[in-house]
mmCIF file of C-alpha atoms in Angstrom:
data_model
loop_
_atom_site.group_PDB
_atom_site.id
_atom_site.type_symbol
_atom_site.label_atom_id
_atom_site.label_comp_id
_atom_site.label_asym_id
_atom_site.label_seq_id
_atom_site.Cartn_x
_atom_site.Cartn_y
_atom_site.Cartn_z
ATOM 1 C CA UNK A 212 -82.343 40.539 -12.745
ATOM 2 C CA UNK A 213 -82.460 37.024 -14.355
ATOM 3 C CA UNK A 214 -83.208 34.063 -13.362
ATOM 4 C CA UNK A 215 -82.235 30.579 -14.143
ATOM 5 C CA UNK A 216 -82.565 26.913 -12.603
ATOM 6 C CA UNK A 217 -79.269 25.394 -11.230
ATOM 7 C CA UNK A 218 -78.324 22.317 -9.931
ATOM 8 C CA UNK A 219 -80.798 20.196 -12.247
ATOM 9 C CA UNK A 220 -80.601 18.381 -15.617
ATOM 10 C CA UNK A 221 -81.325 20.454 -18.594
ATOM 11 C CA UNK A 222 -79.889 18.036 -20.926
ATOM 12 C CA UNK A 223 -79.560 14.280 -21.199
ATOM 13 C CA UNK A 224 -76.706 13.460 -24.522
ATOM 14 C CA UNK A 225 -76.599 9.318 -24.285
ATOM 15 C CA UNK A 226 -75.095 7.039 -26.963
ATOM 16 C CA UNK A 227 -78.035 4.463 -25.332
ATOM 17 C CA UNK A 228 -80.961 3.674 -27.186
ATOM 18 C CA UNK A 229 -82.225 2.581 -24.245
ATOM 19 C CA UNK A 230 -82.499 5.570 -22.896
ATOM 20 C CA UNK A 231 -86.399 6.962 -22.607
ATOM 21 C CA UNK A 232 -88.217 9.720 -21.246
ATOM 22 C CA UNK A 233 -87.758 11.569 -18.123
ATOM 23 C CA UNK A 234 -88.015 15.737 -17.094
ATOM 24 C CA UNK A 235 -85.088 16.787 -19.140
ATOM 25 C CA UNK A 236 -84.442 16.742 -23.090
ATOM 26 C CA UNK A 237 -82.578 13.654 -24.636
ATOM 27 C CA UNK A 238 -80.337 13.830 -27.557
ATOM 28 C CA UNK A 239 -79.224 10.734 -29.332
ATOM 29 C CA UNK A 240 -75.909 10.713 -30.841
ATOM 30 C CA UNK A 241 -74.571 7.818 -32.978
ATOM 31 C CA UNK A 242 -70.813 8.202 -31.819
ATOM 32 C CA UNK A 243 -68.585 9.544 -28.792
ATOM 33 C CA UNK A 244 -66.974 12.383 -31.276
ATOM 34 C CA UNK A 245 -70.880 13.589 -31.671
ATOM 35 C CA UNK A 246 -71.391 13.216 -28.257
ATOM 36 C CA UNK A 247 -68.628 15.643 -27.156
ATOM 37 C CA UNK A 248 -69.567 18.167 -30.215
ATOM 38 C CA UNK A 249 -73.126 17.991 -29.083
ATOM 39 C CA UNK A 250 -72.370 18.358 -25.207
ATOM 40 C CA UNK A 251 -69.931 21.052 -25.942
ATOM 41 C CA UNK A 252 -72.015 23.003 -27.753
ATOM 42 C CA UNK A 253 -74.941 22.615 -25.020
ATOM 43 C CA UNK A 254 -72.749 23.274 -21.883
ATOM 44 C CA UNK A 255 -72.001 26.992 -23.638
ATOM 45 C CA UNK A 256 -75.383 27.433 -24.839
ATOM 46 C CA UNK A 257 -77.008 26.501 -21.111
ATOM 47 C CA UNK A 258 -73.474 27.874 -19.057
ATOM 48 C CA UNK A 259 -73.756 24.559 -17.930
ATOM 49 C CA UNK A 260 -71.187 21.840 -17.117
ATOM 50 C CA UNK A 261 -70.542 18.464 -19.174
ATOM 51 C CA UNK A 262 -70.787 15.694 -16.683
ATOM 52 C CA UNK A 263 -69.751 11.985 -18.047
ATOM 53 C CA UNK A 264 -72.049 8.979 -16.184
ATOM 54 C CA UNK A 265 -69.401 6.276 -17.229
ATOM 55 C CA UNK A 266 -72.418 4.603 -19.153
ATOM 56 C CA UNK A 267 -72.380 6.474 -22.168
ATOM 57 C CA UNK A 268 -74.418 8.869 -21.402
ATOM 58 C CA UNK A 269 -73.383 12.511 -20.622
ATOM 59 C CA UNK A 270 -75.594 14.969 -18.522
ATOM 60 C CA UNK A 271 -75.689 18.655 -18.771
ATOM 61 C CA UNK A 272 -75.702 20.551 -15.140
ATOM 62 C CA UNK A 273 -76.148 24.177 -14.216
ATOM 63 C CA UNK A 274 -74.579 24.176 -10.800
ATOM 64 C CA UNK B 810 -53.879 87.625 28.153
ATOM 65 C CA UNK B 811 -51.213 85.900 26.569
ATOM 66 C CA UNK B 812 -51.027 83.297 29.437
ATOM 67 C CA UNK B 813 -54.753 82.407 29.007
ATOM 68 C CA UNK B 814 -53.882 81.945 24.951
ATOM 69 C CA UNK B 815 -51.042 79.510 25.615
ATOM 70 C CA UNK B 816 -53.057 77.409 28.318
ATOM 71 C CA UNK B 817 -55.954 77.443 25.810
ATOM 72 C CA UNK B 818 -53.485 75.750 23.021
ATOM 73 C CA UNK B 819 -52.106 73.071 25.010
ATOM 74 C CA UNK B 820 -55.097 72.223 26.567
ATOM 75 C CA UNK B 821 -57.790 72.446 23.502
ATOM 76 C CA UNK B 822 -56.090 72.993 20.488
ATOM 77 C CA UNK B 823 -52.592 71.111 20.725
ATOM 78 C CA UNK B 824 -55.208 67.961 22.356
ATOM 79 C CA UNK B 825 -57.302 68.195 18.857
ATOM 80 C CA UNK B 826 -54.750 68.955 16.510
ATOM 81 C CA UNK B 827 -52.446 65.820 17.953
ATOM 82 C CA UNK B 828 -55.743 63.929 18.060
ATOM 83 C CA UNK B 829 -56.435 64.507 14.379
ATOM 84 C CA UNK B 830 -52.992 64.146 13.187
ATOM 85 C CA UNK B 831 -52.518 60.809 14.708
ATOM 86 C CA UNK B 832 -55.979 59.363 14.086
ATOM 87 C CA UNK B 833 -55.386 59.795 10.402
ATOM 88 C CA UNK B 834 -51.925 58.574 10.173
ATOM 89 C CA UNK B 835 -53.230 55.602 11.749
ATOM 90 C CA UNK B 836 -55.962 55.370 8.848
ATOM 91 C CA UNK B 837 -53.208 55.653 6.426
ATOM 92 C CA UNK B 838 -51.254 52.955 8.297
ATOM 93 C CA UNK B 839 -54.188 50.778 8.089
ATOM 94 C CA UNK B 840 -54.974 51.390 4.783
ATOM 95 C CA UNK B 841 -51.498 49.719 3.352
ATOM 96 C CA UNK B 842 -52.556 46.016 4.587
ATOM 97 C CA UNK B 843 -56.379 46.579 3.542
ATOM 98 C CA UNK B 844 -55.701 45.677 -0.757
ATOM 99 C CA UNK B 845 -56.531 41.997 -0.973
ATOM 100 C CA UNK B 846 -59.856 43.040 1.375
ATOM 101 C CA UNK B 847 -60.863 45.970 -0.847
ATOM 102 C CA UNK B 848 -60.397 46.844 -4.246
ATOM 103 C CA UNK B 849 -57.493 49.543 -4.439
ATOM 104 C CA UNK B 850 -59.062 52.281 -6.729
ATOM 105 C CA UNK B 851 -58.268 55.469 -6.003
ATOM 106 C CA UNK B 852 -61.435 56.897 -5.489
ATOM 107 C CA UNK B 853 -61.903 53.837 -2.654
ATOM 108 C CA UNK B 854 -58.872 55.255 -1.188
ATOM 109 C CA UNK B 855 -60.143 58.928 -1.098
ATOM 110 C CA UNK B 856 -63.142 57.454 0.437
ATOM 111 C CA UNK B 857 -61.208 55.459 3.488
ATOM 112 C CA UNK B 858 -59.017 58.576 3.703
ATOM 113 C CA UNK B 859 -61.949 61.418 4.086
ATOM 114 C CA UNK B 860 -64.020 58.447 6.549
ATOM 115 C CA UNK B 861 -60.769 58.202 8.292
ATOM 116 C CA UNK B 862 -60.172 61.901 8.875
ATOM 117 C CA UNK B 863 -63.982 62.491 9.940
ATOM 118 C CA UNK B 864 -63.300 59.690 12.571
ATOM 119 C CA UNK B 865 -60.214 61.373 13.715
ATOM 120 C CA UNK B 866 -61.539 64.295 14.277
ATOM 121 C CA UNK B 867 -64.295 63.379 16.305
ATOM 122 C CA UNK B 868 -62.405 61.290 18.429
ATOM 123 C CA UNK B 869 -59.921 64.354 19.093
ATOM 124 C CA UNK B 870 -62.778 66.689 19.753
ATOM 125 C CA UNK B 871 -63.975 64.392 22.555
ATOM 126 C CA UNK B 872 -61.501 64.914 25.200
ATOM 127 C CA UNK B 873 -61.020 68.952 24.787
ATOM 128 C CA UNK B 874 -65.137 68.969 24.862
ATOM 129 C CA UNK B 875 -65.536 66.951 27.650
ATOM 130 C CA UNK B 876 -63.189 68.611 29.885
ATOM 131 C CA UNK B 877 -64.983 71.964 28.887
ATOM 132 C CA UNK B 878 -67.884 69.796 30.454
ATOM 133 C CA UNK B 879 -69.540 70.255 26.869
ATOM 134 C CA UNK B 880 -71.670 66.752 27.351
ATOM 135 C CA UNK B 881 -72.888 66.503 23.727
ATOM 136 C CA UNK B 882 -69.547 65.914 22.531
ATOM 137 C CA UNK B 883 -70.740 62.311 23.584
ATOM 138 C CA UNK B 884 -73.855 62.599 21.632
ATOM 139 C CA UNK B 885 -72.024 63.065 18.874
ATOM 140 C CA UNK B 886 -69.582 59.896 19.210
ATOM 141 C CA UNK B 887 -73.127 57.885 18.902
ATOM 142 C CA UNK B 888 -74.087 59.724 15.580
ATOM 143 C CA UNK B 889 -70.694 59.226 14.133
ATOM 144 C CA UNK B 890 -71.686 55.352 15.149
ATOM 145 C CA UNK B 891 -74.491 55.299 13.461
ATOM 146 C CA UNK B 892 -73.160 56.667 10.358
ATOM 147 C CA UNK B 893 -70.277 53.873 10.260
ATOM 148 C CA UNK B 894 -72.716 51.260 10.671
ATOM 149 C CA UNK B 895 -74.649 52.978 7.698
ATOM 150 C CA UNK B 896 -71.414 52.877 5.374
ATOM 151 C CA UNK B 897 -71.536 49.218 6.668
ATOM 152 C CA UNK B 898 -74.128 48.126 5.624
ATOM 153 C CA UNK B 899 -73.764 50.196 1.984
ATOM 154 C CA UNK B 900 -70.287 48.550 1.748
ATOM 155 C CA UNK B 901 -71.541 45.027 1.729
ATOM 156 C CA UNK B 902 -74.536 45.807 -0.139
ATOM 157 C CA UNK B 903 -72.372 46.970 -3.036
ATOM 158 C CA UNK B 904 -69.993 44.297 -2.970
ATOM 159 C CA UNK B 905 -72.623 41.535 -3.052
ATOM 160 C CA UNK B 906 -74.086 43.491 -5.914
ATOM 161 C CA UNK B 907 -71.080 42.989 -8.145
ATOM 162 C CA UNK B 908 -70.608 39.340 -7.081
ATOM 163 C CA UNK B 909 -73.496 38.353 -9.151
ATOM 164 C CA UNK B 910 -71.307 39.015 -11.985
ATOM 165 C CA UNK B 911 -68.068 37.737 -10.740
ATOM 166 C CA UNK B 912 -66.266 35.097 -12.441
ATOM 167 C CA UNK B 913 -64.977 34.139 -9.070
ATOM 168 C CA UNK B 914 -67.025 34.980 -5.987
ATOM 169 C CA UNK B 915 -65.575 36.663 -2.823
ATOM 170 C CA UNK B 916 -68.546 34.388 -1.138
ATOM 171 C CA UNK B 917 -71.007 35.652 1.438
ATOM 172 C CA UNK B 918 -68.641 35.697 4.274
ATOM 173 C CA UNK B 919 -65.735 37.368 2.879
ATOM 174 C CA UNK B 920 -67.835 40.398 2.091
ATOM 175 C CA UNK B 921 -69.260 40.246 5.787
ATOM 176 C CA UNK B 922 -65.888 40.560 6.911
ATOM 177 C CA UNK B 923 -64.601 43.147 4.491
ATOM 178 C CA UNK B 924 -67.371 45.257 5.481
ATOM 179 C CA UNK B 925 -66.889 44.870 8.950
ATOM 180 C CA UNK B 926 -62.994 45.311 8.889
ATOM 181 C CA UNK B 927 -64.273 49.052 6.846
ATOM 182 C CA UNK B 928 -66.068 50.057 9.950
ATOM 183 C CA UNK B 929 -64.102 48.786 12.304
ATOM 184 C CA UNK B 930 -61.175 50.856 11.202
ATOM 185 C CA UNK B 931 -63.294 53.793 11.858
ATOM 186 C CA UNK B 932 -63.170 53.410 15.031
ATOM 187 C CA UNK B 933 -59.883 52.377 15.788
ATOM 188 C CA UNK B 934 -59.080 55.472 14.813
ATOM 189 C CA UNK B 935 -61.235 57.431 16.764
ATOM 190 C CA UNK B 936 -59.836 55.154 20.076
ATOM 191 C CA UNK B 937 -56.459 56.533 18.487
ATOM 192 C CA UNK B 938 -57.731 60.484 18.538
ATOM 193 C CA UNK B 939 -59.233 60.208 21.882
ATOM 194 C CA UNK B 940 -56.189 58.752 23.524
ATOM 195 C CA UNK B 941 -53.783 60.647 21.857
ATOM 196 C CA UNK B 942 -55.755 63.921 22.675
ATOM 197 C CA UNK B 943 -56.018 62.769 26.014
ATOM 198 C CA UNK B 944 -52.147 62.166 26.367
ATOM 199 C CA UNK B 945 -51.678 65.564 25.240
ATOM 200 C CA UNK B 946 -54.080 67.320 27.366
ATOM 201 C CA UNK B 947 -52.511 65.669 30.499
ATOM 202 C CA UNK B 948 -48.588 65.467 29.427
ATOM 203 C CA UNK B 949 -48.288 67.699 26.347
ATOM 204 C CA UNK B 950 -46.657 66.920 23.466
ATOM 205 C CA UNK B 951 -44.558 64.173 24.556
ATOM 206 C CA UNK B 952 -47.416 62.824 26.604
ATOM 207 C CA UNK B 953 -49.222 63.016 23.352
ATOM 208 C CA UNK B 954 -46.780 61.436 21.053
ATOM 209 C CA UNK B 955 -46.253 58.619 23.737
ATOM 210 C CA UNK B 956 -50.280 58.046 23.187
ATOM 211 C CA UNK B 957 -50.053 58.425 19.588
ATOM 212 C CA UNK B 958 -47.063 55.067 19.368
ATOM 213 C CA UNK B 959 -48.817 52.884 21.811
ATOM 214 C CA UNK B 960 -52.533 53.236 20.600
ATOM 215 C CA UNK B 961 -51.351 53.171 16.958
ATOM 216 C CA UNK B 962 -48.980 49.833 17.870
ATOM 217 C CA UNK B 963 -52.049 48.264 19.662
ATOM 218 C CA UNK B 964 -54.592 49.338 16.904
ATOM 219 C CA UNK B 965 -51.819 47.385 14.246
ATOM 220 C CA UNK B 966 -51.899 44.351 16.523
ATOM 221 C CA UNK B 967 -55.867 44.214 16.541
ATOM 222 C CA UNK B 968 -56.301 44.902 12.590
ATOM 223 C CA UNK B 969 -53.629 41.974 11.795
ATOM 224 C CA UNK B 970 -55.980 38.844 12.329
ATOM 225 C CA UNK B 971 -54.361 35.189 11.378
ATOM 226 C CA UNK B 972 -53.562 33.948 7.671
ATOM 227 C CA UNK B 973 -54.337 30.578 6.299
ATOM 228 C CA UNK B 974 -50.270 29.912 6.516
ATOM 229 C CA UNK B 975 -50.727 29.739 9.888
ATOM 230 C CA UNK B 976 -52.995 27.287 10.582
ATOM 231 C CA UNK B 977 -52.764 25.057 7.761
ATOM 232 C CA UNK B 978 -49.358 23.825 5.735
ATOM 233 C CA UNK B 979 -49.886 24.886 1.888
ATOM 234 C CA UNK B 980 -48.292 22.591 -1.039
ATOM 235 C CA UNK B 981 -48.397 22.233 -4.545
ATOM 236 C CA UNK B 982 -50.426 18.998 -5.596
ATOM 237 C CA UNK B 983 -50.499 16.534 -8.826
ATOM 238 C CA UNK B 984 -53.658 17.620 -10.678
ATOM 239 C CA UNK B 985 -54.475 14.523 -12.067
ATOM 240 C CA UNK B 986 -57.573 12.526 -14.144
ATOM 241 C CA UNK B 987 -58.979 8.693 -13.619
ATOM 242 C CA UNK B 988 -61.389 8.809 -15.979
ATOM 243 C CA UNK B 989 -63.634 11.892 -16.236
ATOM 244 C CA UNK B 990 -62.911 12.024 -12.683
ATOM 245 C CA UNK B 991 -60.895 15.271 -11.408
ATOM 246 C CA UNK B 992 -58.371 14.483 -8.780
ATOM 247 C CA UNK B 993 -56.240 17.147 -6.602
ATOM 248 C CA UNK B 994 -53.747 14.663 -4.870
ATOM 249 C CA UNK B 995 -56.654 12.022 -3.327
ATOM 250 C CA UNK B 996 -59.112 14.138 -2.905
ATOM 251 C CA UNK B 997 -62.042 14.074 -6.425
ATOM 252 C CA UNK B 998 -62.733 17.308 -7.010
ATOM 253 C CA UNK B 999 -65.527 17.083 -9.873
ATOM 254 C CA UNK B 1000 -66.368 14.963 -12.879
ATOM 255 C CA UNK B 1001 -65.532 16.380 -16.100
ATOM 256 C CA UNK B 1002 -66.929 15.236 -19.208
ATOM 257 C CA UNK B 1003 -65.688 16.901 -22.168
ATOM 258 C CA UNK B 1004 -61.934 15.864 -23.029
ATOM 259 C CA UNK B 1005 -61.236 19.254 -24.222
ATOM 260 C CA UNK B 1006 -61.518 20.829 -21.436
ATOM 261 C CA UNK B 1007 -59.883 17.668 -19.292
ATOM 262 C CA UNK B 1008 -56.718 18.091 -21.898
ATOM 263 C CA UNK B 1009 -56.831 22.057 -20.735
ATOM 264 C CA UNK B 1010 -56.940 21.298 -16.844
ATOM 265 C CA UNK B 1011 -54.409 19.307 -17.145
ATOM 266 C CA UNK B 1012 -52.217 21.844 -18.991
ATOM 267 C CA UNK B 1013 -52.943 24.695 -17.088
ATOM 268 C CA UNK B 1014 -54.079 24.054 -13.660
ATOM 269 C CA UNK B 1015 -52.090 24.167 -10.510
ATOM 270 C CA UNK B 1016 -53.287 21.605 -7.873
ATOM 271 C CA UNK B 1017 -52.816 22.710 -4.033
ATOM 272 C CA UNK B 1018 -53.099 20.957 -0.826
ATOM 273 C CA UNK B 1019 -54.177 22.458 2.714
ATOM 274 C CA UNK B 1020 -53.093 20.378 5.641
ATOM 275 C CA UNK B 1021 -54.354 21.730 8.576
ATOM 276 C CA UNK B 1022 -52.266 21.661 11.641
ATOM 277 C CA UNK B 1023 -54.517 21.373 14.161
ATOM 278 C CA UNK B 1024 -57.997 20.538 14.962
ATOM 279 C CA UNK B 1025 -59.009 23.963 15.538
ATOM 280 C CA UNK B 1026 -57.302 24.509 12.009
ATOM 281 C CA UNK B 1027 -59.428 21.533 10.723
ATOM 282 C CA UNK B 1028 -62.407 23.165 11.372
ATOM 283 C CA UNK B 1029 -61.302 26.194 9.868
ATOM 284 C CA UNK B 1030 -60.883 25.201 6.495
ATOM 285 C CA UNK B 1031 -63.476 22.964 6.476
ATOM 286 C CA UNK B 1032 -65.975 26.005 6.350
ATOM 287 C CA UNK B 1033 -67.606 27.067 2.828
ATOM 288 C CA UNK B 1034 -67.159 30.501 2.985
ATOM 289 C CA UNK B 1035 -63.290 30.265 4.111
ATOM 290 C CA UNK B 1036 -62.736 28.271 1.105
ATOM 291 C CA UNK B 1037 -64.169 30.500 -1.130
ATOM 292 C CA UNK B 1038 -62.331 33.580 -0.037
ATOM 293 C CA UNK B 1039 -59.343 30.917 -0.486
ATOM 294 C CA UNK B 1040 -60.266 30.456 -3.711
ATOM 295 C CA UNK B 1041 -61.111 33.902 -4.769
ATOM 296 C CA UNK B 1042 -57.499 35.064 -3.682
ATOM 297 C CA UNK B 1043 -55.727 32.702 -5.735
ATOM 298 C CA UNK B 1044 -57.366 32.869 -8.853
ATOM 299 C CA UNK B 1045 -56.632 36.901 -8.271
ATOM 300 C CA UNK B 1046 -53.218 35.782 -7.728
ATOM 301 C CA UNK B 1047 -52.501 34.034 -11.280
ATOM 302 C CA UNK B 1048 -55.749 34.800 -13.320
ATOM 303 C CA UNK B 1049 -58.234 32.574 -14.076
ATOM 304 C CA UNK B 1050 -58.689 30.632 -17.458
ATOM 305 C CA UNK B 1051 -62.221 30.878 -17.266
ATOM 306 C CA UNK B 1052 -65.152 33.094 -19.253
ATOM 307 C CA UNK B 1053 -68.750 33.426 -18.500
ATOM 308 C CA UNK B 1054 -70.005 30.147 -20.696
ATOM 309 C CA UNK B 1055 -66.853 28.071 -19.651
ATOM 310 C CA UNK B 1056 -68.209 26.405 -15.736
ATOM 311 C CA UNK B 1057 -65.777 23.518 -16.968
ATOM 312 C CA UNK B 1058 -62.988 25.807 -15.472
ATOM 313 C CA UNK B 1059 -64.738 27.028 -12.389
ATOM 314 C CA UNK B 1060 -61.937 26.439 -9.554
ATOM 315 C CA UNK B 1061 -63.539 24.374 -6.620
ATOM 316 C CA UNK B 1062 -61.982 23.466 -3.321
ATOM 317 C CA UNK B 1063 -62.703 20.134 -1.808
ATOM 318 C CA UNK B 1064 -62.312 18.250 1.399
ATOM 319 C CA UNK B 1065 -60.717 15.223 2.678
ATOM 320 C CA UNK B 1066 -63.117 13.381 4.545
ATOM 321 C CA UNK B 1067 -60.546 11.080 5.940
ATOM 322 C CA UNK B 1068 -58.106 13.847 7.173
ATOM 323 C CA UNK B 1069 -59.591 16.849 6.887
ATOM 324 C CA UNK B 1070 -57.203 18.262 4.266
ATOM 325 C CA UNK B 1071 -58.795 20.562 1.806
ATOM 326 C CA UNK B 1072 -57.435 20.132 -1.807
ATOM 327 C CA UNK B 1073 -58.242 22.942 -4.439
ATOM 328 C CA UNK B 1074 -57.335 23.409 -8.554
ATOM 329 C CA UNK B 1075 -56.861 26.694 -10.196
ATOM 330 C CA UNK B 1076 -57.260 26.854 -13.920
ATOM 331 C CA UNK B 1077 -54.110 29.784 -14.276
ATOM 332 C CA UNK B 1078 -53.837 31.970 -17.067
ATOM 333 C CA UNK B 1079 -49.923 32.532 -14.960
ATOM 334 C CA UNK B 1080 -48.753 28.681 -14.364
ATOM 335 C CA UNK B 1081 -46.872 29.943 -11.523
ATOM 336 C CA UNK B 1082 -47.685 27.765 -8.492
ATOM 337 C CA UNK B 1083 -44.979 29.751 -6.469
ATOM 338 C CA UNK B 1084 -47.229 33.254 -6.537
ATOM 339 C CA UNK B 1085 -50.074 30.880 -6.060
ATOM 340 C CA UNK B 1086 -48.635 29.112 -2.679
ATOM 341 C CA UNK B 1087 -47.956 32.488 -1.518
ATOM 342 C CA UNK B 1088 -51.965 33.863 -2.369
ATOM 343 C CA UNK B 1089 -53.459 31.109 -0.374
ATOM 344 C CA UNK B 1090 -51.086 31.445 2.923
ATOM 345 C CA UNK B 1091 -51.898 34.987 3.002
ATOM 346 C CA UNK B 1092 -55.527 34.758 2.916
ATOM 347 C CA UNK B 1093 -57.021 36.129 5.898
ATOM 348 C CA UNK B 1094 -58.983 33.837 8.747
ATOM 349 C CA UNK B 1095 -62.732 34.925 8.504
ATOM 350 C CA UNK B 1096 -64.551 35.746 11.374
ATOM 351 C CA UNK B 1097 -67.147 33.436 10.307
ATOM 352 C CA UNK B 1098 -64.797 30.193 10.032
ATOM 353 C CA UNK B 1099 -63.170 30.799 13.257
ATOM 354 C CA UNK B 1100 -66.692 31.071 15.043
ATOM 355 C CA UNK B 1101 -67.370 27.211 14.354
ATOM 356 C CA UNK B 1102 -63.808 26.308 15.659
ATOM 357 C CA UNK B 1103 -64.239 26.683 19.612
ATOM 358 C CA UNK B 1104 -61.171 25.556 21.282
ATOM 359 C CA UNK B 1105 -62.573 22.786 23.423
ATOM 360 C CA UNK B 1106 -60.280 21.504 26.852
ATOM 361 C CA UNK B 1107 -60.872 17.653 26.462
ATOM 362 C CA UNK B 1108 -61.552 15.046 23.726
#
């Protein structure tokens, strides 16, 4: 059996400097095309889900 | 000597024989509307079949026993109980095994009522045996045969529970995007990030709508579980675009909280919203829904 954590934040992939800190991993990307490549390639990796905050920042989910 | 042979038959053997015979066509009746509640393999058919006949003839034994004033003939109705329960209990065990693996889930409450529909069957055929066996014991063989129609009709009647169709109106709806937003008609189903796999919903997905058409209806679909045996059926229907690392295309089902509609998307590998339409108006009514949905007299 295996487990795994759902319905939390494994990944934080911003565009926003500003960003800081927090429980979960941040990646910094310098453009939107890295930002999908990078949350693309997370979402498989984690079998997570790709959510988009509107603020430039993208959030990786296991539901 | 002969005399005493021919009143034996058609009061034990004819009783048990008619017993058995019908209680297993009745199994094999039942057994055509039971493939979107069990998987069809053949070896789950054997397995229905053999139950089925076990059932049968226990329930056609009863009557000839009991007249012989052979009491543990009841005794044994109780075991065969017990053992049904048993196959239950293994039946939904199993099933919520393999849903850990599922790409789509049947949900907790479809395989509650899958099981129970299994053992149910059992004995609805044995009430078919016993009256049938009964009929013929009293009235022979047309007495039997009479027993045999009416149970069986009856025993159809009870197994043939109510369909989404008919309690909610089921149409295709506009799968749409405002934003990363995912939109089913106006209900927002989930928030999608990667426009990849937005361009890819919006290819291949089939939007539906469930209006219900009355409160009791309402409450209905507005129950988890129901919704995910909703699901589950249609993405049977027209295969699902999904694989184990893609949750982008998980199908959800979501609610109107204004009227109580229920809107759904299903990522098809089959574009084919007709098949589709059809799927979800054939889903069976759980149990479970319906138990939240008391008619009520006033209000």
């Amino acid at each position: 059996m295996s487990l795994s954590v759902s319905d939390t934040i494994l990944a934080v992939v911003t565009l926003d400097r500003a960003v800081a800190g927090g429980g979960a991993p941040i990646f910094y990307v310098r453009d939107q095309a890295e930002q999908e490549a990078v949350s693309r390639i997370l979402s498989h990796i984690l079998n997570a889900m790709a959510h988009d905050l509107q603020n430039g920042t993208y959030i990786i989910v296991k539901h | 000597m002969i005399r005493t042979m021919t009143g034996d038959f058609s009061l034990t053997t004819l009783p048990f024989l008619m017993g058995l015979m019908a209680g297993t066509a009745s199994r094999c009746l039942m057994l055509q509307t039971d493939y979107r509640r069990y998987p069809g393999y053949p070896h789950g058919y054997v397995a229905h079949l053999a139950l089925g006949f076990i059932a049968s003839t226990l329930g056609a034994l009863a009557v000839p026993a009991l007249a012989e004033k052979q009491y543990t003939a009841a005794t044994f109705l109780a075991l065969a109980a017990q053992q049904f329960r048993d196959i239950r209990k293994m039946e939904h065990d199993t099933l919520l095994d393999l849903e850990e693996h599922a790409l789509v889930r049947r949900g907790k409450d479809y395989v509650d009522g899958i099981a129970k529909v299994f053992e149910a069957r059992n004995y609805l055929v044995i009430g078919v045996a016993l009256f049938t066996s009964l009929g013929a014991r009293l009235l022979g063989i047309p007495g039997g045969v009479a027993a045999a129609l009416a149970s069986g009709y009856i025993c159809l009647r009870l197994m043939s529970g109510r369909e989404v169709g008919q309690i909610a109106l089921v149409k295709e709806a506009e799968v749409r995007f405002e934003g990363p937003n995912l939109f089913v008609g106006p209900v927002q189903i989930m928030n999608i990030a990667l426009a990849e796999s937005r361009q890819t919903v919006l290819q291949h997905s089939i939007g539906v709508v469930l209006e219900p058409k009355n409160r009791q209806g309402r409450e209905i679909l507005a129950d988890p579980g129901q919704r995910q045996a909703i699901i589950h059926d249609a993405s049977a229907a027209v295969g699902i675009r999904r694989d184990v690392d893609n949750v982008d295309f998980t199908p959800l089902a979501r609610r109107n909280l204004d009227t109580g509609a229920v809107a759904l998307f299903i990522p098809a590998l089959d574009r084919n919203p007709e098949v589709l339409l059809e799927a979800v108006r054939r889903v069976p009514v759980l149990e479970t829904a319906r138990g939240g949905a008391l008619p009520v007299r006033k209000g």
